[in-house]
Coordinates of C-alpha atoms and ligand atoms in Angstrom, one line a residue:
X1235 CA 0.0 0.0 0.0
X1236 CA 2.8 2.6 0.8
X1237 CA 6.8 1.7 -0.2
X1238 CA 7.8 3.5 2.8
X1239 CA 10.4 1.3 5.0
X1240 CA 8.1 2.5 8.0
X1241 CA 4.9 1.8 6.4
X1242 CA 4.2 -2.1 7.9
X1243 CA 1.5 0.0 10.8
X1244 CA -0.1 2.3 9.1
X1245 CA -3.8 1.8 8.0
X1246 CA -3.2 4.9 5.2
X1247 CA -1.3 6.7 3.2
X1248 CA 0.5 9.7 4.1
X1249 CA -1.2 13.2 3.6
X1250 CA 0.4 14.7 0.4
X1251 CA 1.2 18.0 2.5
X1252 CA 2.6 15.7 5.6
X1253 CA 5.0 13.9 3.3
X1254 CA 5.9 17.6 2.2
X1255 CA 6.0 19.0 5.5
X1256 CA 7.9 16.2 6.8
X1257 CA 10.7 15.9 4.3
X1258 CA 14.2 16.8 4.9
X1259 CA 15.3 15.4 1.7
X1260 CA 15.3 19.2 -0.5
X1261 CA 18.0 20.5 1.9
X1262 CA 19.9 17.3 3.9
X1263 CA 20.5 15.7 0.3
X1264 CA 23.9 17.8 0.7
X1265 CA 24.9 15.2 3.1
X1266 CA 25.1 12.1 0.5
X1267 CA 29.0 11.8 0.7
X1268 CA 29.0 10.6 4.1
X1269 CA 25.8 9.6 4.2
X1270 CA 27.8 6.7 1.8
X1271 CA 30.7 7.1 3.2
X1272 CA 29.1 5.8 6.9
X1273 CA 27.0 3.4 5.3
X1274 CA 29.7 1.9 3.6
X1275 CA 31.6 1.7 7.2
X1276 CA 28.7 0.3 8.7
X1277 CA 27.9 -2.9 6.5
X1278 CA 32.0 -4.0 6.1
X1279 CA 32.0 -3.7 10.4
X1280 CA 28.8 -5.8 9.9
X1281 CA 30.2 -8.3 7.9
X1282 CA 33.9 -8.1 10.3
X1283 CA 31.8 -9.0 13.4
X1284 CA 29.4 -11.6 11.5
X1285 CA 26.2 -10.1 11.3
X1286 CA 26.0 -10.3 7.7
X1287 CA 28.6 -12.3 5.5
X1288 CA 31.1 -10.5 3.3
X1289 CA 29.4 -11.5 -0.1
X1290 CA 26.6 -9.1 1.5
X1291 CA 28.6 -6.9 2.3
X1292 CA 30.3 -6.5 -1.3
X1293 CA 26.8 -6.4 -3.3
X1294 CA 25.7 -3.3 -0.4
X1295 CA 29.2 -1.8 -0.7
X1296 CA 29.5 -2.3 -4.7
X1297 CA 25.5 -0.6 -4.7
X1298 CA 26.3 2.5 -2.6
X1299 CA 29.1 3.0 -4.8
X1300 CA 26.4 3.4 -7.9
X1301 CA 24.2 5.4 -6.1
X1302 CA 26.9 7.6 -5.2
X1303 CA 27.6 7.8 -9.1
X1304 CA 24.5 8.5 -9.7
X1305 CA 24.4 11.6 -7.1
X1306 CA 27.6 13.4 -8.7
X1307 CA 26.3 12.2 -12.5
X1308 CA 23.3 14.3 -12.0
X1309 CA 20.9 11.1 -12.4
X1310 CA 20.0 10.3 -9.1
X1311 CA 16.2 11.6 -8.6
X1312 CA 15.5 13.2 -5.4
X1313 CA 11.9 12.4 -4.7
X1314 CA 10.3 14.1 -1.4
X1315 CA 8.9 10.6 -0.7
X1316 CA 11.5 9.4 0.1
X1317 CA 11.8 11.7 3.0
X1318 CA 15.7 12.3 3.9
X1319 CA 18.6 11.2 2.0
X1320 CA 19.1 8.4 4.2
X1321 CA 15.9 6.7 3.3
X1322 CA 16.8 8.1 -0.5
X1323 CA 20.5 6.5 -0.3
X1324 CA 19.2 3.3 0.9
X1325 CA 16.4 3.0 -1.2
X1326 CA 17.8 3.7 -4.4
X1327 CA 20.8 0.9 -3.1
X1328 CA 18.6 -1.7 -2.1
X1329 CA 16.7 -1.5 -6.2
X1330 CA 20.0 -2.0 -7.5
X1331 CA 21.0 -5.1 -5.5
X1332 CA 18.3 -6.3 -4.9
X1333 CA 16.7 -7.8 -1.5
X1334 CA 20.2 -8.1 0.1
X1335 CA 19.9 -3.7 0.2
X1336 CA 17.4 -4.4 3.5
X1337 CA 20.1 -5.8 5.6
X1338 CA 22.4 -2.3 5.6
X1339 CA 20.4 -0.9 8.4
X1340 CA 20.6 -3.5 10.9
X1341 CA 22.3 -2.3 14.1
X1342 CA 21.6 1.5 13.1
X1343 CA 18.8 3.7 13.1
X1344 CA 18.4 7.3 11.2
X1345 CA 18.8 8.9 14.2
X1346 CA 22.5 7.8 14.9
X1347 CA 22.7 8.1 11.0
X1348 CA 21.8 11.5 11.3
X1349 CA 23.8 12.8 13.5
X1350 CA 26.9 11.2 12.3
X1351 CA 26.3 12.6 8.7
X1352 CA 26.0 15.9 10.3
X1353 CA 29.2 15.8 12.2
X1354 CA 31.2 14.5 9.3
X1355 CA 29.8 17.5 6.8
X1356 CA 30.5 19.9 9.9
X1357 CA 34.1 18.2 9.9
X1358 CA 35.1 18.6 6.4
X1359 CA 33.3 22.4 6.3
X1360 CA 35.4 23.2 9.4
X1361 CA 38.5 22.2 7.5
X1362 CA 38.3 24.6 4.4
X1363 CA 36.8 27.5 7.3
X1364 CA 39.8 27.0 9.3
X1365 CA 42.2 26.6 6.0
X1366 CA 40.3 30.4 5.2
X1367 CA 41.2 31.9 8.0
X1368 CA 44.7 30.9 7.8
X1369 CA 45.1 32.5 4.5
X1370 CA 43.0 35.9 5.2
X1371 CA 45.8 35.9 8.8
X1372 CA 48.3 35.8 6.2
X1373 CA 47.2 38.6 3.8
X1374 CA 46.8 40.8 6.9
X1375 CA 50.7 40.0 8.3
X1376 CA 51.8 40.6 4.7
X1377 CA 49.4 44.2 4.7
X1378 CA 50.4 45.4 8.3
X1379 CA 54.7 44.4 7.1
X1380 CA 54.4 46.3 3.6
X1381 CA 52.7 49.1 5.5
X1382 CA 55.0 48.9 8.4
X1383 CA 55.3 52.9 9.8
X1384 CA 51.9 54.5 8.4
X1385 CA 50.0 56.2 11.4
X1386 CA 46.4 56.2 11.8
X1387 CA 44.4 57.8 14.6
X1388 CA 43.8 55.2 17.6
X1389 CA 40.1 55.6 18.5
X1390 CA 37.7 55.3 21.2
X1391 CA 34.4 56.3 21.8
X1392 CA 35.2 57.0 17.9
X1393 CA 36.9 60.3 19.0
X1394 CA 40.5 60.9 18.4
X1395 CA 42.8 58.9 21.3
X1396 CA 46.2 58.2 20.5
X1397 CA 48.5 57.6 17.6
X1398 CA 48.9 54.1 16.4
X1399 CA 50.9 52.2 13.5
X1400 CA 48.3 51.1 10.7
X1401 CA 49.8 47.9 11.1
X1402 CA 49.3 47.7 14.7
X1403 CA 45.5 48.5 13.9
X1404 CA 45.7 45.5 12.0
X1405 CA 47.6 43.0 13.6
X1406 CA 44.5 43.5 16.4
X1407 CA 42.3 41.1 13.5
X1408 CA 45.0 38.8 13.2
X1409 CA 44.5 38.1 17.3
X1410 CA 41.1 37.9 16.8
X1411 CA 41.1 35.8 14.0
X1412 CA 43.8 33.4 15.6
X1413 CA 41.2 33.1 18.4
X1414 CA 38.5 32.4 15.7
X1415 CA 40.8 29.6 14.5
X1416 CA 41.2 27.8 17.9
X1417 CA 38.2 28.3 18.8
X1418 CA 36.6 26.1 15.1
X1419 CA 39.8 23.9 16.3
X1420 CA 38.4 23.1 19.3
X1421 CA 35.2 22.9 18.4
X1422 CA 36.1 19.8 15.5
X1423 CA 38.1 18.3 18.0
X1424 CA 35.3 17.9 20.4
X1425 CA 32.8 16.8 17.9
X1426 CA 34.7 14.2 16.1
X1427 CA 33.2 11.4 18.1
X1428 CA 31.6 8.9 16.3
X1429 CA 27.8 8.3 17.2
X1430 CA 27.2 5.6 14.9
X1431 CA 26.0 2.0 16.2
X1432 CA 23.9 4.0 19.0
X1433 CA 20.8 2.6 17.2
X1434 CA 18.0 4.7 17.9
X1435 CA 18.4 5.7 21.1
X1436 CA 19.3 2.6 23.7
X1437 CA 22.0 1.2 21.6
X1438 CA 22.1 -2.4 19.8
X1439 CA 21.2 -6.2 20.2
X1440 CA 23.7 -7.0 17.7
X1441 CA 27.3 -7.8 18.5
X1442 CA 28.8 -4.5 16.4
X1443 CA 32.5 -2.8 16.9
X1444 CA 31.8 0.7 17.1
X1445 CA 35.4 1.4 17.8
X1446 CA 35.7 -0.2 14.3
X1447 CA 33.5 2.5 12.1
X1448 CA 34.8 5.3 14.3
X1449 CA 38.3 4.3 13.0
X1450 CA 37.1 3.6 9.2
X1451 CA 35.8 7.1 9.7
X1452 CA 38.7 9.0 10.9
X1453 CA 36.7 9.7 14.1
X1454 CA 39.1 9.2 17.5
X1455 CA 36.6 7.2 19.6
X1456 CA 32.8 6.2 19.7
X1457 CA 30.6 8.5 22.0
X1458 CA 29.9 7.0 25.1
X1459 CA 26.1 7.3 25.8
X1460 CA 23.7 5.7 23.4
X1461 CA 20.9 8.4 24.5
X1462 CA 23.5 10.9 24.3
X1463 CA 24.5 10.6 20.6
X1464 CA 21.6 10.6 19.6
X1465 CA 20.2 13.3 21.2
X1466 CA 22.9 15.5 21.1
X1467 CA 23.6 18.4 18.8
X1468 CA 26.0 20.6 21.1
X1469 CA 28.5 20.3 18.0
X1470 CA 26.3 22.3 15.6
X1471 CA 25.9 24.8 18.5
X1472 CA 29.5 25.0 18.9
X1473 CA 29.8 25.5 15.6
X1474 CA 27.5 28.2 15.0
X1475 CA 28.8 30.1 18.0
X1476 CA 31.8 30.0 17.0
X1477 CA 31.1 30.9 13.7
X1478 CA 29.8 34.2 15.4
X1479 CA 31.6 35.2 16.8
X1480 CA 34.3 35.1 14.0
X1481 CA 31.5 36.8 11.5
X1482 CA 30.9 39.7 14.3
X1483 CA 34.8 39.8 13.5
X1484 CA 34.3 40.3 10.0
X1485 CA 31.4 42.5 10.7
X1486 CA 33.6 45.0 12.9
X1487 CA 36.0 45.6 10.6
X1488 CA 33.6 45.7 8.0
X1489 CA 32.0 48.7 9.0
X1490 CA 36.1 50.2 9.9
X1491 CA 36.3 49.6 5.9
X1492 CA 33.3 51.1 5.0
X1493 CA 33.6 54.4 7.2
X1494 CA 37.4 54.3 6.5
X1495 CA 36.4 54.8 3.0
X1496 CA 34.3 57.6 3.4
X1497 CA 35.3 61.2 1.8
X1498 CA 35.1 62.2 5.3
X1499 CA 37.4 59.9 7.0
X1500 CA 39.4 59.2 3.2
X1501 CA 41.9 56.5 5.0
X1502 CA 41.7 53.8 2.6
X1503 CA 40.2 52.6 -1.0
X1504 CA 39.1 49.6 -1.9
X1505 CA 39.6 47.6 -5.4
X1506 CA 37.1 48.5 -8.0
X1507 CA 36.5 45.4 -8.4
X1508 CA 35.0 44.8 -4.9
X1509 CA 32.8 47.8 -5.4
X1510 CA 29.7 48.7 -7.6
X1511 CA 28.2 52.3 -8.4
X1512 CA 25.1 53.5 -8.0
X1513 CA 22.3 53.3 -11.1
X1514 CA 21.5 57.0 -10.6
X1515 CA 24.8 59.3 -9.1
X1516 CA 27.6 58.5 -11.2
X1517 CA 30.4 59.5 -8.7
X1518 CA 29.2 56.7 -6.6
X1519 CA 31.6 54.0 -5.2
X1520 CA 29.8 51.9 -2.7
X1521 CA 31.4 49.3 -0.3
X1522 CA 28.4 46.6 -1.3
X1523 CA 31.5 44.2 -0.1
X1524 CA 31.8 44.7 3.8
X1525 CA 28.5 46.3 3.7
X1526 CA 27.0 42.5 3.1
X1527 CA 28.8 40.9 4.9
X1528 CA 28.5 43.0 8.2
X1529 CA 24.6 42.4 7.4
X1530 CA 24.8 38.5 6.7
X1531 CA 25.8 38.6 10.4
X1532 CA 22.2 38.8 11.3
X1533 CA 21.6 35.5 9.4
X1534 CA 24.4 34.0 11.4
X1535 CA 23.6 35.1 14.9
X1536 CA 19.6 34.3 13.7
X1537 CA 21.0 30.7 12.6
X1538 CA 22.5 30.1 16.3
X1539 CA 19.7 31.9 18.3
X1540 CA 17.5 29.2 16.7
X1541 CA 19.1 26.8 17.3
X1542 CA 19.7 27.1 20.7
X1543 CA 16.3 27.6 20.7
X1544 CA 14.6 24.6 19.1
X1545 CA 16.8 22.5 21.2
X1546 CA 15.9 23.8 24.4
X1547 CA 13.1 22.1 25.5
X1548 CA 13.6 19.0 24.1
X1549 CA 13.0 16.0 26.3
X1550 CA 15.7 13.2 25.5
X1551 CA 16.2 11.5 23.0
X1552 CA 15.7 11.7 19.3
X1553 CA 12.8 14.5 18.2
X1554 CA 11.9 15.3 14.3
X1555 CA 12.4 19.0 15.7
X1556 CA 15.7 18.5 15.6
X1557 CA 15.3 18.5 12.1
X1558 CA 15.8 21.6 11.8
X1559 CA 19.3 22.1 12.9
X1560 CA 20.1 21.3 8.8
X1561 CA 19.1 24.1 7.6
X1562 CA 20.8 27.0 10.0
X1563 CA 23.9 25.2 10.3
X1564 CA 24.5 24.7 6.1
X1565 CA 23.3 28.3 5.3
X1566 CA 26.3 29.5 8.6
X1567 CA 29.0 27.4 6.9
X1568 CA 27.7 28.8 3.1
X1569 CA 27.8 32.0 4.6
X1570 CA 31.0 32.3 6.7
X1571 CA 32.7 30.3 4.0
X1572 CA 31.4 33.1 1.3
X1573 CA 32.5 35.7 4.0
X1574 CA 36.4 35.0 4.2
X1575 CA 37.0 34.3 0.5
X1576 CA 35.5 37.9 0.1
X1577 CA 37.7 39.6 2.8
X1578 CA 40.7 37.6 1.4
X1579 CA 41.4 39.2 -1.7
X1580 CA 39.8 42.2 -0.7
X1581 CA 42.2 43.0 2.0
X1582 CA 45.0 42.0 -0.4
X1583 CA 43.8 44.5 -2.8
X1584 CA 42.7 47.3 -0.3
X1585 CA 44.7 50.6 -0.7
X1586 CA 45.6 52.8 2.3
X1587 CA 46.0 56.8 2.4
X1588 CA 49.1 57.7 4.8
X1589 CA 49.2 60.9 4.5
X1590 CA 46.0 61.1 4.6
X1591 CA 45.7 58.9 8.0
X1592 CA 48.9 60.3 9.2
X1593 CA 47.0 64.3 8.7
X1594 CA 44.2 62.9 10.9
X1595 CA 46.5 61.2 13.0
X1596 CA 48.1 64.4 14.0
X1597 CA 44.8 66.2 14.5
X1598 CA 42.5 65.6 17.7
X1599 CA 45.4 66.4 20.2
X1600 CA 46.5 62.7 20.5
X1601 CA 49.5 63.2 21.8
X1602 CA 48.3 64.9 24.6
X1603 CA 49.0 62.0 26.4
X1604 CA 52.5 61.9 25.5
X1605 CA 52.4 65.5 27.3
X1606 CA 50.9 64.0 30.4
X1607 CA 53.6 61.5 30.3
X1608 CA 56.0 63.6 30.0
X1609 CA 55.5 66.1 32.6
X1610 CA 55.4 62.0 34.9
X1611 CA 58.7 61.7 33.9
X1612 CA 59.7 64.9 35.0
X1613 CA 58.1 64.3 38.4
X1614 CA 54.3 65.3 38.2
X1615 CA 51.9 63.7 39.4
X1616 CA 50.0 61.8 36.7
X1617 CA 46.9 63.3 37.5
X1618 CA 48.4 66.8 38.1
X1619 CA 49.6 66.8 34.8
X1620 CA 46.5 65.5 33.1
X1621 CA 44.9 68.6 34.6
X1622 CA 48.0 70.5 33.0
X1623 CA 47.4 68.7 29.7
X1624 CA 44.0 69.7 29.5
X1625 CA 44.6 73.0 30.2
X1626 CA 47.4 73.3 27.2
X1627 CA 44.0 71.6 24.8
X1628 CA 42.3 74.3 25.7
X1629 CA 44.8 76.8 24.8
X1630 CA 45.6 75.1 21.8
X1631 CA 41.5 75.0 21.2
X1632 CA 41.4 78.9 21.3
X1633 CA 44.7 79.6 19.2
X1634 CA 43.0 76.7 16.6
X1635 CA 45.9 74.7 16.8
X1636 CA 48.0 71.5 17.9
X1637 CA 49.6 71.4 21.2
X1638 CA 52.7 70.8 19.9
X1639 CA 52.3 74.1 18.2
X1640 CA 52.0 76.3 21.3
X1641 CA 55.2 78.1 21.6
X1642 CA 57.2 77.2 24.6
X1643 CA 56.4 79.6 26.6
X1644 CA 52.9 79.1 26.3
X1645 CA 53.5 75.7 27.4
X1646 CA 55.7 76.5 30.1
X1647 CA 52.9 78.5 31.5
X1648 CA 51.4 75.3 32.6
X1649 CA 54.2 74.2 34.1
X1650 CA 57.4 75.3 34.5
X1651 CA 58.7 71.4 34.4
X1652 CA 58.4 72.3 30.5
X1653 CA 61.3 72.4 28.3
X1654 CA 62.5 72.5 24.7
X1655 CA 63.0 69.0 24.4
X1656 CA 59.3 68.5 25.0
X1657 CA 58.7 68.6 21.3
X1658 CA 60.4 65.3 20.5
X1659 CA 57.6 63.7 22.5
X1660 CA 54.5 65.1 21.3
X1661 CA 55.5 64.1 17.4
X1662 CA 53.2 62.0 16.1
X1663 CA 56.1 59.2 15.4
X1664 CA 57.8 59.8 18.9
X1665 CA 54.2 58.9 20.5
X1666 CA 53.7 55.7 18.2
X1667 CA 57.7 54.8 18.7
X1668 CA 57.1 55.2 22.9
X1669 CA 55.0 52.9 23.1
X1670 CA 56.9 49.9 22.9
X1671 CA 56.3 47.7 26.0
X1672 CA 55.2 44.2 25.1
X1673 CA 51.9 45.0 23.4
X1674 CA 52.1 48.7 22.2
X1675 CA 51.8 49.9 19.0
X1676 CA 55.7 50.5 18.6
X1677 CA 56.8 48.8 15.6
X1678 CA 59.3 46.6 17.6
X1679 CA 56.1 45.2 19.5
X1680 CA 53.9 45.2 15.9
X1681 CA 56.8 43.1 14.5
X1682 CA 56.9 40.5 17.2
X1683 CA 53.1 40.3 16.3
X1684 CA 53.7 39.8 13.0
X1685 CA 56.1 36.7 13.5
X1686 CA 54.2 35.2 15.8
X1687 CA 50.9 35.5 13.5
X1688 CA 53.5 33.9 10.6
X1689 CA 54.7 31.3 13.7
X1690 CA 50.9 30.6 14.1
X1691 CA 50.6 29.4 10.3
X1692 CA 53.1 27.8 10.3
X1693 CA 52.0 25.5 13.2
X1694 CA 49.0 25.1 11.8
X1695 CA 49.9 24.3 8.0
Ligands
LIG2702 N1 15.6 13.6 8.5 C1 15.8 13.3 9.9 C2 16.6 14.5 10.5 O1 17.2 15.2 9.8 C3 16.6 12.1 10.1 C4 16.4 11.4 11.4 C5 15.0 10.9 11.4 N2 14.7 10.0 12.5 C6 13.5 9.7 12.8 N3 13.3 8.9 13.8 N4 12.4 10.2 12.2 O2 16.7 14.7 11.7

């Protein structure tokens, strides 16, 4: 009456919408490799520990192997009947071998098929994410070398602060991203349990080596708790946190590109060719580039926020509402994925202004405190001479100019602990080149960043 492998208790067919609604087929069919892959690891451990002989075993092997042909040949038809691409996969194997095809799913259910298939696919996506950011680290260490000395204003509150090196500015993504890096590292290295052979929730009858197909599989151990595995999707969640927390990355600097390209601010340009124009002002160059990718973040954080969501009330084990983790977690990786092979070249190609970042960089009094620091050395009290400092801003506010342009008697009328050589510490360049304990934006510190960032691919290459 129905060809569904679950149909043996059902008095009628399935509602046309139902078998719509239900299906996971449209959007898990990305999954087929290891879908295949784990069957195929499945039926040989089968046949290893006896359960089915290895003639059995060849004609299920030898089948997958067509339908896996047929996936990448374009012939395999995806039919919403057949529900998910496990059922689809198995199917479509048992037609071609005949009977024989029923005996693959012994000792397994969809459930700990399922969630194997999804940490495999999060696995391999994890991979070419963390092989990304490896690259886009590399771009910005080669950026903040060839740009070694250009000054930029330091910022916060978005209000002038201090001088820093452009490269300095930089080298903060690099931490960030090296963070992003180890924190997808970890996140693989926790997941790549094997769940397979939990059956559908209690575990199996049959006398299966999971430690077997967690090997085959390149997984470094089975999970532990039957109920667990399958009920379990802390992996994706990892994933998709960590994922962003690495877009909010992108995102920051995203919107630093975009107001950095402004005719106001006028630090940097970006490539043509990761811009477009506007259909109706033709001087326009807009920053489409960062612009989407700072708003795919919303998608992102939406996709873990769901998540985290849907799973938290579910009671243990196995629920279809778990379904939906396919969706969220293939749309993060598209998107992340998409996100860094943007910024890549796109840093690479990004111009900067110095003289233009090095005119701001002077404006804004931010060396004022380089003054305050100063007058410390010479004995003031730190916040004595802030008060000093501020008055000398103020002067320099009336007379429209930079504090290192008050003459020296003006500035020794704040305090008479002012001399000549004061003017060697309120360049722009003698702040930036002060600043040189561990950390600082001194290029001696900014190269140790560098060669640590290369270190760091290295290691990881
Ligand atoms: N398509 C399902 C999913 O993605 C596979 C597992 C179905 N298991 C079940 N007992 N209905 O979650």
């Amino acid at each position: 009456m129905s060809d569904k492998p679950w149909a043996g208790r059902f008095k009628l067919p399935t509602n046309k919408f139902v078998e719509e609604f239900n299906a996971s087929i449209h959007f898990d069919k990305r999954l087929y490799k290891y879908d295949v892959n784990g069957s195929i690891a499945h039926v040989r451990m089968l046949a290893a520990c006896g359960i089915v002989t290895d003639e059995e075993a060849d004609s299920i092997v030898e089948g997958l192997g067509n339908v896996l042909q047929e996936i990448e040949d374009g012939t395999f038809e995806f039919r919403t009947e057949d529900e998910d691409i496990h059922m689809a996969v198995e199917k479509r194997m048992t037609e071609l071998v005949g009977p024989v095809g029923g005996k693959l799913h012994t000792a397994r259910s969809r459930n700990d098929q399922v969630a194997l298939d999804m940490r495999m696919y999060l696995r391999a996506e994890i991979e070419i994410i963390r092989g990304y950011l490896l690259e886009l680290i590399k771009v910005l260490c080669d950026k903040a070398e060839a740009e070694m000395g250009a000054v930029m204003p330091g910022y916060t509150h978005l209000q002038t602060a201090q001088p820093i090196l452009f490269s300095h500015y930089i080298m903060a993504y690099c931490q960030m991203l090296k963070r992003d890096y180890g924190r997808f590292t970890d996140c693989a290295e926790r997941m790549n349990l094997s769940p397979l052979g939990s059956g559908a929730l209690a575990g199996t009858t049959f006398p299966i080596d999971r430690d077997r197909t967690a090997e085959a599989l390149g997984f470094d151990a089975p999970t532990e708790n039957s109920l667990d595995s399958v009920s379990d999707r802390d992996f994706a969640l990892e994933f998709l946190s960590a994922a962003s927390i690495c877009q909010m990355h992108l995102s920051r600097l995203s919107e630093e590109l975009i107001i950095y390209s402004t005719s106001e601010f006028d630090f940097i340009e970006l490539s043509d060719d990761f811009c477009t124009g506007s259909s109706i002002m033709p001087q326009k160059k807009n920053p489409d580039m960062p612009e989407l990718i700072r708003g795919k973040t919303g998608r992102v954080y939406g996709s873990l926020m769901g998540m985290l969501t849907t799973m938290k009330g579910l009671p243990l084990a196995y629920n279809k509402d778990m379904q939906e983790d396919k969706e969220p977690v293939f749309d993060t990786a598209d998107t992340i994925k998409a996100s860094l092979k943007i910024f890549i070249p796109m840093m690479e190609k990004m111009q900067i202004k110095r003289e233009k970042m090095r005119e701001s960089a002077s404006l804004g009094f931010s060396t004022a405190t380089d003054l305050a620091d100063y007058l410390v050395r010479k004995g003031v009290p730190f916040r004595q001479s802030h008060h000093i400092v501020g008055s000398a801003v103020a002067k320099a506010l009336d007379k429209g100019c930079d504090i290192s342009e008050l003459t020296i008697e003006e500035l020794k009328s704040f305090s008479n602990r002012i001399d000549e050589d004061v003017y060697s510490y309120i360049t722009v360049d003698a702040s930036v080149n002060s600043r040189a304990a561990k950390g600082g934006t001194a290029e001696k510190s900014v190269k140790e960043q560098i060669d640590n960032a290369r270190k760091f691919i290295e290691d990881n290459s």
